[in-house]
Short mmCIF file of C-alpha atoms in Angstrom, two decimals:
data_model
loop_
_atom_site.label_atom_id
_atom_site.label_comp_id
_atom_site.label_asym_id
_atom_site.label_seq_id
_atom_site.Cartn_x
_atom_site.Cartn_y
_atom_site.Cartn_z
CA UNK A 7 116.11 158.24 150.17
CA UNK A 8 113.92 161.46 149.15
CA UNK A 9 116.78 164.57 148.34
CA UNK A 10 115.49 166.53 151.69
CA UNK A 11 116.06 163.88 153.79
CA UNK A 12 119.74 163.05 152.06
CA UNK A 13 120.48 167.04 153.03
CA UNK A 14 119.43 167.18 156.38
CA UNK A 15 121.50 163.52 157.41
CA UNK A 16 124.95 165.15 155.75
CA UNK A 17 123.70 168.52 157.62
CA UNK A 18 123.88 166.41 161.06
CA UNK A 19 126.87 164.64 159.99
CA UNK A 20 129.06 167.74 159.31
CA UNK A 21 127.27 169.15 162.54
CA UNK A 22 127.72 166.95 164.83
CA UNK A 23 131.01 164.40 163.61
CA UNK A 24 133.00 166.93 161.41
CA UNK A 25 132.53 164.46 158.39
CA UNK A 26 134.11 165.45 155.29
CA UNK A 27 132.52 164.77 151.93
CA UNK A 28 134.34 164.83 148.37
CA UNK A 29 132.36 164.56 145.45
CA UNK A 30 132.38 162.41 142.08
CA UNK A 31 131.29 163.31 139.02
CA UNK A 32 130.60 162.29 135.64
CA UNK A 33 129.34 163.09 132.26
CA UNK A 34 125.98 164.16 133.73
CA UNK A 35 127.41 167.20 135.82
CA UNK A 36 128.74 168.73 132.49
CA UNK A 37 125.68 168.20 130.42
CA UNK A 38 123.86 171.41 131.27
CA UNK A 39 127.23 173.78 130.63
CA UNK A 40 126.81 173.27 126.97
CA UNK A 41 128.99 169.54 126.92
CA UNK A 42 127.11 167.32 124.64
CA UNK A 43 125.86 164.13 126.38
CA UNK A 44 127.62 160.35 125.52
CA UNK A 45 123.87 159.34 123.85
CA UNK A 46 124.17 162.60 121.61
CA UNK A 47 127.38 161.57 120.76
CA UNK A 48 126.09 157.94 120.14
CA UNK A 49 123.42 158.94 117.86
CA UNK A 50 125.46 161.05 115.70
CA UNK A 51 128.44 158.90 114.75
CA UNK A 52 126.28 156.14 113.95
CA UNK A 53 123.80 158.32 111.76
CA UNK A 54 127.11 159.26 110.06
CA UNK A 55 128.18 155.35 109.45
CA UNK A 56 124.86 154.69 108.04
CA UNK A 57 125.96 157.04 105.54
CA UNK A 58 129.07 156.06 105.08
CA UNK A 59 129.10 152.40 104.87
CA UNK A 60 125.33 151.50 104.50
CA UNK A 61 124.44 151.04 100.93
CA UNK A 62 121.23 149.29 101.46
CA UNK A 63 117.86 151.71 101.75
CA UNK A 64 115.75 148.80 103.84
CA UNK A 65 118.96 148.21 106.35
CA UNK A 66 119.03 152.22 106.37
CA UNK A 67 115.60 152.74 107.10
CA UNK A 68 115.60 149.79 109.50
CA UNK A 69 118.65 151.15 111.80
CA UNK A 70 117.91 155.08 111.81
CA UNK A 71 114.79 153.83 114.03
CA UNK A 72 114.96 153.93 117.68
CA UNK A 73 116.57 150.63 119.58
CA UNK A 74 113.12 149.18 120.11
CA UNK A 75 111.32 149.86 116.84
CA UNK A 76 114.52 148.82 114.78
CA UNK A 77 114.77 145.62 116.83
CA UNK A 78 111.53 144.07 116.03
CA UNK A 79 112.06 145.62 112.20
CA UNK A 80 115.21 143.62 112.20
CA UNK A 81 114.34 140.21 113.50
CA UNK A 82 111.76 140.10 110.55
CA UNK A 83 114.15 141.34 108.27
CA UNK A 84 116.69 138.23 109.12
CA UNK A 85 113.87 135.39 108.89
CA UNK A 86 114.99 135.36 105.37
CA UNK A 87 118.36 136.45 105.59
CA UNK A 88 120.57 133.18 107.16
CA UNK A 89 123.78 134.08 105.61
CA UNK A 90 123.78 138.25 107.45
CA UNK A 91 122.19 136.20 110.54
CA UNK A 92 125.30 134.27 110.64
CA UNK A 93 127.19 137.12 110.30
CA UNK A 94 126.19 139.23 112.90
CA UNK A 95 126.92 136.40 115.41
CA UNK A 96 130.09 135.40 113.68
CA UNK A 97 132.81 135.78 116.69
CA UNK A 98 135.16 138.12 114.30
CA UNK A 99 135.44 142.16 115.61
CA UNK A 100 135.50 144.53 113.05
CA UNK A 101 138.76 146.56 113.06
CA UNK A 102 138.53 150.07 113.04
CA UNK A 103 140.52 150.80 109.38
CA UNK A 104 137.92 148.27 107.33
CA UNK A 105 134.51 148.88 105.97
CA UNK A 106 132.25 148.11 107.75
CA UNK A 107 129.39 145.81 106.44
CA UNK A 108 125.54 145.89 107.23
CA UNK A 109 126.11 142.88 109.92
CA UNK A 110 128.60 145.62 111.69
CA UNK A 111 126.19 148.05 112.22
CA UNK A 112 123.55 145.81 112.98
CA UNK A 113 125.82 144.33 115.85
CA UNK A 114 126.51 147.99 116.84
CA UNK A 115 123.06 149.45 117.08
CA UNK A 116 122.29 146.89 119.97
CA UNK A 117 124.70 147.34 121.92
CA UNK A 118 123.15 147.53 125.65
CA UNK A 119 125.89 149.05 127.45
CA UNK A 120 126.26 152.75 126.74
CA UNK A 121 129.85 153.26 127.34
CA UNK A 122 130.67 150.25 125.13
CA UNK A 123 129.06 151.59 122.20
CA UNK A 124 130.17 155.06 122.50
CA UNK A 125 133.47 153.38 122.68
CA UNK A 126 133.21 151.15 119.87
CA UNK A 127 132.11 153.71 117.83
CA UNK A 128 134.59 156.42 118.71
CA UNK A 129 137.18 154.04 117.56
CA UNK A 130 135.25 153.60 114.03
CA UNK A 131 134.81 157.13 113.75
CA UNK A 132 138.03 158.80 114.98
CA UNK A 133 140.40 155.56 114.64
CA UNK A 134 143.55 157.31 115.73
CA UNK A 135 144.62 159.01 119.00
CA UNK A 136 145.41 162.09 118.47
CA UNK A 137 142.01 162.20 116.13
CA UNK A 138 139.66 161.48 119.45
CA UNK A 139 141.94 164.33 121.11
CA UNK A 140 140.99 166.65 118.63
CA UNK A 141 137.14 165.81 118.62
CA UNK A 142 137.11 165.76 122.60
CA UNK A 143 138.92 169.38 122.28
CA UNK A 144 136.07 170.71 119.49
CA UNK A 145 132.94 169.64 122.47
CA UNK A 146 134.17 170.62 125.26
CA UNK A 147 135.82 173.58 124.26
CA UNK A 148 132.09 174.64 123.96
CA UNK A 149 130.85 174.00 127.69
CA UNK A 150 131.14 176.98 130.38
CA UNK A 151 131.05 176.93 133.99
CA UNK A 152 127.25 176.94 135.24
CA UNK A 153 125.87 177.77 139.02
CA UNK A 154 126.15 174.19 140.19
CA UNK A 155 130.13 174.56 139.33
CA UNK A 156 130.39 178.24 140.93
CA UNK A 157 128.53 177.03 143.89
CA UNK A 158 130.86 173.55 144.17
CA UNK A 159 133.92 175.89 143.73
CA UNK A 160 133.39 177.67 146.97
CA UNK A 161 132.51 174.64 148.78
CA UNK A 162 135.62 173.30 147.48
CA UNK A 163 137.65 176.26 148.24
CA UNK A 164 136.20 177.18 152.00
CA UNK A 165 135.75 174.28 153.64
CA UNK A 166 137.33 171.14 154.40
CA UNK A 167 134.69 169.35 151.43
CA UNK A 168 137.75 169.71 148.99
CA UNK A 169 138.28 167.01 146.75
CA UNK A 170 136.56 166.57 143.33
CA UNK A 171 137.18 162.95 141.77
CA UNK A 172 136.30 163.56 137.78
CA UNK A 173 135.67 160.98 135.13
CA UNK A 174 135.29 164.15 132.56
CA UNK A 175 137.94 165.79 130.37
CA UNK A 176 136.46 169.18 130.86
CA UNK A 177 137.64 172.36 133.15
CA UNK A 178 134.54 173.48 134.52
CA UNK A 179 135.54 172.72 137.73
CA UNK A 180 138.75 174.25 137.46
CA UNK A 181 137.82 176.82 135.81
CA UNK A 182 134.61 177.99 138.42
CA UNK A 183 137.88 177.63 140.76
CA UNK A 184 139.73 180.05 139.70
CA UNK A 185 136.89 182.68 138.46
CA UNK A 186 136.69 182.51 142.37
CA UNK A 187 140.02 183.82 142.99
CA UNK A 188 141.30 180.52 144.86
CA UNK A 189 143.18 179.42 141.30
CA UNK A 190 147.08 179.89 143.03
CA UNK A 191 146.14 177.39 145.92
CA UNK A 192 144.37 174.71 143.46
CA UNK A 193 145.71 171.19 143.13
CA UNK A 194 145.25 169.03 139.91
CA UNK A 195 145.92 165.99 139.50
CA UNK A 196 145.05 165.48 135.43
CA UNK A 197 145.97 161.68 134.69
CA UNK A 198 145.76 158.22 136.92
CA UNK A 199 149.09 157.60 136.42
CA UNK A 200 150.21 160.84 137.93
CA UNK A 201 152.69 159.99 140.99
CA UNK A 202 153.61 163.81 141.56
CA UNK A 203 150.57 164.89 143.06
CA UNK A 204 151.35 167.22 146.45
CA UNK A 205 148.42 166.51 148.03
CA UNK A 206 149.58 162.99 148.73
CA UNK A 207 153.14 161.38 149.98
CA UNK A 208 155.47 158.52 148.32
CA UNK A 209 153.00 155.76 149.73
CA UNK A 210 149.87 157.26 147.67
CA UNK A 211 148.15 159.06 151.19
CA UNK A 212 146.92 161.91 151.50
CA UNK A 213 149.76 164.43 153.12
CA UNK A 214 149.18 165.46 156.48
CA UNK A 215 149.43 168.86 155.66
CA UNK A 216 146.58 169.05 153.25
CA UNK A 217 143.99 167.26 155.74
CA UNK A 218 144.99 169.78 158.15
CA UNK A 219 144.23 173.04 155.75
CA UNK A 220 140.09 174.21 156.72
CA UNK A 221 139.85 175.98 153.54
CA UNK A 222 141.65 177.22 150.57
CA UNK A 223 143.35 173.62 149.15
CA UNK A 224 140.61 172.14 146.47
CA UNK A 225 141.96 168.95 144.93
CA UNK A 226 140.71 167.88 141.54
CA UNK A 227 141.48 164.67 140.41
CA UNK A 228 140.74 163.25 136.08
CA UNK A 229 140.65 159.57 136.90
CA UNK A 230 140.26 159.15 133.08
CA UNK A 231 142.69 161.97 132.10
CA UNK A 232 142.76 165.88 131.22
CA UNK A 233 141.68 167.93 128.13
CA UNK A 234 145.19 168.63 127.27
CA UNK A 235 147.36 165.69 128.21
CA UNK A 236 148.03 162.67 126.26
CA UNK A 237 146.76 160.05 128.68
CA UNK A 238 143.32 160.21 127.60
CA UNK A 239 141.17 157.23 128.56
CA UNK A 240 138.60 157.15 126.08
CA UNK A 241 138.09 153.57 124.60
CA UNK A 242 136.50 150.22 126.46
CA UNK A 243 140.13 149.01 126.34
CA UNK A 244 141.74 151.67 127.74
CA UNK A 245 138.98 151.79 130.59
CA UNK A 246 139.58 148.24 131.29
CA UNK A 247 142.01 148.85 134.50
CA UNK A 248 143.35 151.83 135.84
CA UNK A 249 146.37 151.52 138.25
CA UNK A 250 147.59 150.35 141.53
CA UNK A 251 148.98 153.80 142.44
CA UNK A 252 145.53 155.50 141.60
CA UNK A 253 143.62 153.06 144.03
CA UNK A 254 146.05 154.23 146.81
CA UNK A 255 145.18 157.52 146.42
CA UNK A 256 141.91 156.84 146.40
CA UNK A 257 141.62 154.45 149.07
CA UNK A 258 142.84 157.00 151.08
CA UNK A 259 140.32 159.93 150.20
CA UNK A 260 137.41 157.81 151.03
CA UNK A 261 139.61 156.95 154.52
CA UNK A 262 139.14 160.46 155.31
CA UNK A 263 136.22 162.09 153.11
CA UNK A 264 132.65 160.33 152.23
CA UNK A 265 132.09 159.91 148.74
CA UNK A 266 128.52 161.86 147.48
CA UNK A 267 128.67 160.64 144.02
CA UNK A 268 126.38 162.51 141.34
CA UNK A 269 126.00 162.70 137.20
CA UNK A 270 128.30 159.35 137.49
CA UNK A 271 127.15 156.17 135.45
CA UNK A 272 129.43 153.75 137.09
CA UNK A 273 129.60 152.18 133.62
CA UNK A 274 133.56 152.67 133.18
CA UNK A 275 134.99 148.99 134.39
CA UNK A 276 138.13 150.19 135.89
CA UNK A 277 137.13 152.70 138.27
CA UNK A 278 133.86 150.37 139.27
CA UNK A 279 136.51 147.49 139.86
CA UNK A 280 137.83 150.04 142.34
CA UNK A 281 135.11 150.83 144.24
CA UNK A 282 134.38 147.00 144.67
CA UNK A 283 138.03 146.47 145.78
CA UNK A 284 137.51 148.79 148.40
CA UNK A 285 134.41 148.10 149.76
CA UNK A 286 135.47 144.33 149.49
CA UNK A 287 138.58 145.49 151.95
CA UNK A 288 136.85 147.60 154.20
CA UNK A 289 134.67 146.49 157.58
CA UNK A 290 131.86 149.03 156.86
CA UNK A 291 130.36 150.33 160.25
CA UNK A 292 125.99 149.53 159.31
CA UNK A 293 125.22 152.57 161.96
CA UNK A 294 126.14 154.86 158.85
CA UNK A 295 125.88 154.85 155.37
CA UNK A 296 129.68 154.74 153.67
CA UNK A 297 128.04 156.97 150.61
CA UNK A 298 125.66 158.46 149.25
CA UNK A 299 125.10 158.26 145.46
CA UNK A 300 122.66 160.38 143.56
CA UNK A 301 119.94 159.08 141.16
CA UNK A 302 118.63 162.12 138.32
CA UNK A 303 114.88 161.04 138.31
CA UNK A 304 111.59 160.73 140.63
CA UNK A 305 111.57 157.12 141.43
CA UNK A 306 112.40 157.83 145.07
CA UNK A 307 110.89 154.08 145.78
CA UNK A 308 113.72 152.36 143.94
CA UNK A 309 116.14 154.68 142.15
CA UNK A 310 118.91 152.15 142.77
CA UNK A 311 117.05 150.29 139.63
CA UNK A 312 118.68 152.63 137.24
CA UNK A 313 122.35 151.52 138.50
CA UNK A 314 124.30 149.06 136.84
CA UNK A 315 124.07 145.96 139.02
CA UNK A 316 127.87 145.91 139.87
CA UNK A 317 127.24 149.78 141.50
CA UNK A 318 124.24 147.82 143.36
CA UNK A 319 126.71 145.82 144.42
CA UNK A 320 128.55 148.47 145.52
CA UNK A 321 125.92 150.52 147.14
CA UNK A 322 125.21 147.17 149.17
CA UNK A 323 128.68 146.58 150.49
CA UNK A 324 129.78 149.54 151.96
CA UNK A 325 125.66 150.52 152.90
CA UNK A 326 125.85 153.25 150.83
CA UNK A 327 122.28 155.14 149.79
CA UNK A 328 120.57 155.93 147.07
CA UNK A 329 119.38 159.63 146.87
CA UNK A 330 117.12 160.77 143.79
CA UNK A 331 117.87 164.32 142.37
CA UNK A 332 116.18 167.07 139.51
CA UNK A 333 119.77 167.99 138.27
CA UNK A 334 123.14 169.15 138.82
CA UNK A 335 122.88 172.39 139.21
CA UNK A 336 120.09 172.90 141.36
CA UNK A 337 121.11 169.96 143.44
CA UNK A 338 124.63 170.72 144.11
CA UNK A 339 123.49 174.45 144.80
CA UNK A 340 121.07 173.07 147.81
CA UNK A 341 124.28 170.54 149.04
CA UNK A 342 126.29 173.60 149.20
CA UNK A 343 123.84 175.47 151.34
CA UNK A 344 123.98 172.95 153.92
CA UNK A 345 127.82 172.08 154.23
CA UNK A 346 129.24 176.02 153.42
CA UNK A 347 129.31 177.63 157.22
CA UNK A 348 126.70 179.75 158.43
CA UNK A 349 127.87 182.98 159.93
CA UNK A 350 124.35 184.30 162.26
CA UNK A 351 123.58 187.76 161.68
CA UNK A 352 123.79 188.45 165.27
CA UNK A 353 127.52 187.11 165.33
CA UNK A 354 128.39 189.64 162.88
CA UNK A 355 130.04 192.99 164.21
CA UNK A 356 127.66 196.14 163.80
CA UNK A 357 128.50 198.47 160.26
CA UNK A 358 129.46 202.03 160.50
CA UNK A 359 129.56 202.11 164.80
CA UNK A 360 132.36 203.56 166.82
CA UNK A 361 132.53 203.53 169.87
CA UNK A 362 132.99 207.12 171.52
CA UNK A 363 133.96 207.91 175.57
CA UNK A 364 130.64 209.64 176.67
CA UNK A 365 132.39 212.45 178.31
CA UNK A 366 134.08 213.84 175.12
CA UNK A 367 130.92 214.34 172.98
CA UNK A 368 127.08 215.91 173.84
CA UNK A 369 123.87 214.13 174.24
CA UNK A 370 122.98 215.16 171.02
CA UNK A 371 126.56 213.96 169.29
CA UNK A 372 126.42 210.82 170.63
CA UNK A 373 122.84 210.29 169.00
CA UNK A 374 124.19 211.31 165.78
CA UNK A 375 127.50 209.19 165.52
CA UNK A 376 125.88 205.79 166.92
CA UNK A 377 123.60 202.97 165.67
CA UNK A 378 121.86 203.26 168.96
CA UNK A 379 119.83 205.34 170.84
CA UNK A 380 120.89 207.03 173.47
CA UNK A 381 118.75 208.19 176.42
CA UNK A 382 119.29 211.70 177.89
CA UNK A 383 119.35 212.10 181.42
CA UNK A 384 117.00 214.60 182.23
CA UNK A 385 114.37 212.58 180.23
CA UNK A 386 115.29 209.18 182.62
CA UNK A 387 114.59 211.61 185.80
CA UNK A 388 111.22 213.22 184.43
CA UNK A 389 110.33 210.07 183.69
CA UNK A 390 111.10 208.43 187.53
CA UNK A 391 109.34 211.76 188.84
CA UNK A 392 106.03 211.10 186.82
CA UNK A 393 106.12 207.17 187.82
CA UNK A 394 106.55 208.31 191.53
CA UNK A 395 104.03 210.87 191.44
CA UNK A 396 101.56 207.77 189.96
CA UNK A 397 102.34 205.51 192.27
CA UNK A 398 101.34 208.55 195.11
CA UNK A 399 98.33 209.06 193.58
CA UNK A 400 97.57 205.62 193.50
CA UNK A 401 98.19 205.40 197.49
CA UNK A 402 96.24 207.97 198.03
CA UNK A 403 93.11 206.88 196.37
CA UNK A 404 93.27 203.20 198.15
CA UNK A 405 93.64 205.48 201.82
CA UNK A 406 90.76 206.94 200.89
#
């Protein structure tokens, strides 16, 4: 599905069923505010291991290639190398307080998931907790709220389009929040585990009372934690499963809200298992589409080829559609255009009039204290005289 297309169906459904969207995002929707991208990331620890632990100039030269190059420079290299060949596919795992050897960062470079490797390498890097807090605190610290963030904040804040499920650690969205002035009626909910939320009740729904607020109740939730809690979810193992209680909670927004998902991988496991436990429980209705998830590119012929095959998956299950976009910003900005009411500029009350009795001011008063003009009398009756007398003339000519 083409991106105009994608706006005018969520246009008709918020016209004409009241649908309610929410929104998910991921690293992508924090790349332009100044949040250095996963692959960044990626590129720099490892250029820092080759440093560190590479003591071999070919290997060196080899593996600061890109993936491609440095693959076919590397299956040469181990034609005459059995005993690092047999390494590299030895079944051992490296642990995260020894050297690493050549064979390690061989095995690391090709890594074809993205979120594995920035996870395996975070852990090499930054092998402690409360290191990785520290290094997530020094990027992000760096990113500011952009006009795809300001935009999603009002959304958020004046209609009933007012949940934001996260993957990120960042505040952007919080923080466009309350630059808008809406920060005392914001709801966070900044870990997985966290069972205190207000917006929902004991069982994990969502509380009556927030469904029924229009406007004024955004609801942010960090499935994979918050920038300054503890919970962090930052490694392939601590991805691996999030909890029962979050799936209630979210089982329940997508009940009541349509997911529009956008700058989201779908390459964490645990929230993906998620998504396929609910679509596996639900009896999707194939009149509509049960989402809509956003694609950054031009392929608008098959964007869905970019998606990890267990979002495909997905996608197919609960007939969700895939929607190619040019970015965040600009994209969210155009989304917001659509869903944020429209007030007509002939609904809107007149500036500056007052209205005045016509017997306590002059002709001449009333002309100069309305937005209106006002005819004077003896005008309206010169004018009836002159029509008269036309029409009379006119007679006269066709007696004749």
């Amino acid at each position: 599905m083409d991106f105009s297309s994608f706006l005018k169906r969520i246009e008709s459904e918020r016209k004409y069923l009241d649908q309610r969207f929410c929104f998910v995002l991921g690293a992508g929707a924090s790349y332009n505010c100044g949040i250095a991208k996963a692959s960044d990331l990626i590129d720099e620890w490892y250029g820092e291991l080759l440093e560190d632990y590479c003591s071999s100039d070919q290997w060196k030269k080899i593996l600061s290639k890109g993936r491609d190059e440095a693959l076919n420079d590397t299956i040469n290299a181990l034609k005459n190398d059995e005993e690092l060949l047999r390494q590299i596919f030895s079944p051992t795992i490296w642990e995260t307080n020894t050297k690493l050897t050549v064979a390690d960062l061989i095995r690391i470079k090709f890594i074809e998931n993205e979120s594995e490797k920035y996870s395996r390498l975070f852990l090499v890097v930054y092998p402690t907790v409360r290191m990785r807090q520290e290094c997530i605190k020094g990027f992000i610290q760096a990113g500011t709220p952009g006009e795809g963030h300001e935009s999603l904040s009002q959304l958020l804040c004046e209609t009933n389009n007012n949940i934001v499920i996260t993957t990120n650690f960042d505040t952007l969205v919080e923080t466009a929040i309350h630059k808008s002035g809406h920060g005392k009626e914001l709801i966070t909910m900044k870990y997985c585990n966290d069972t205190t939320c207000s917006a929902f009740d004991a069982e994990g729904s969502l509380n009556p009372a927030f469904l029924q607020r229009r406007s004024n109740a955004a609801l942010v939730i960090k499935a994979h934690g918050d920038l300054d809690r503890a919970e962090q979810k930052n490694t392939i193992e601590e991805l691996r499963q999030l909890p029962d209680d979050f799936y209630k909670r979210l089982k329940s927004i997508f009940h009541n809200y349509k997911p529009i998902f956008i700058g989201y991988s779908g390459n964490d496991s645990g929230l993906v298992d998620l998504l396929l436990r609910y679509a596996k429980e639900q009896r999707m209705n194939q009149d509509e589409y049960g989402c809509y998830w956003l694609v950054y590119g031009d392929d608008v012929s098959h964007p869905e080829d970019k998606l990890p095959e267990r979002i495909r998956m997905y996608l197919r299950q609960v007939n969700g559609q895939c929607v190619t976009h040019k970015g965040f910003e600009s994209s969210i900005c155009e989304i917001v255009d659509v869903l944020l009411p429209k007030t007509r500029e002939s609904e809107k009350p007149p500036q500056n009039t007052k209205e005045i009795p016509k017997d306590e001011i002059s002709i001449t008063e009333r002309k100069e204290k309305t937005n209106f003009p006002i005819e004077d009398p003896g005008s309206r009756y010169e004018m009836m005289l002159r029509n008269a007398s036309s029409r009379r003339d006119t007679s006269d000519r066709m007696i004749r």
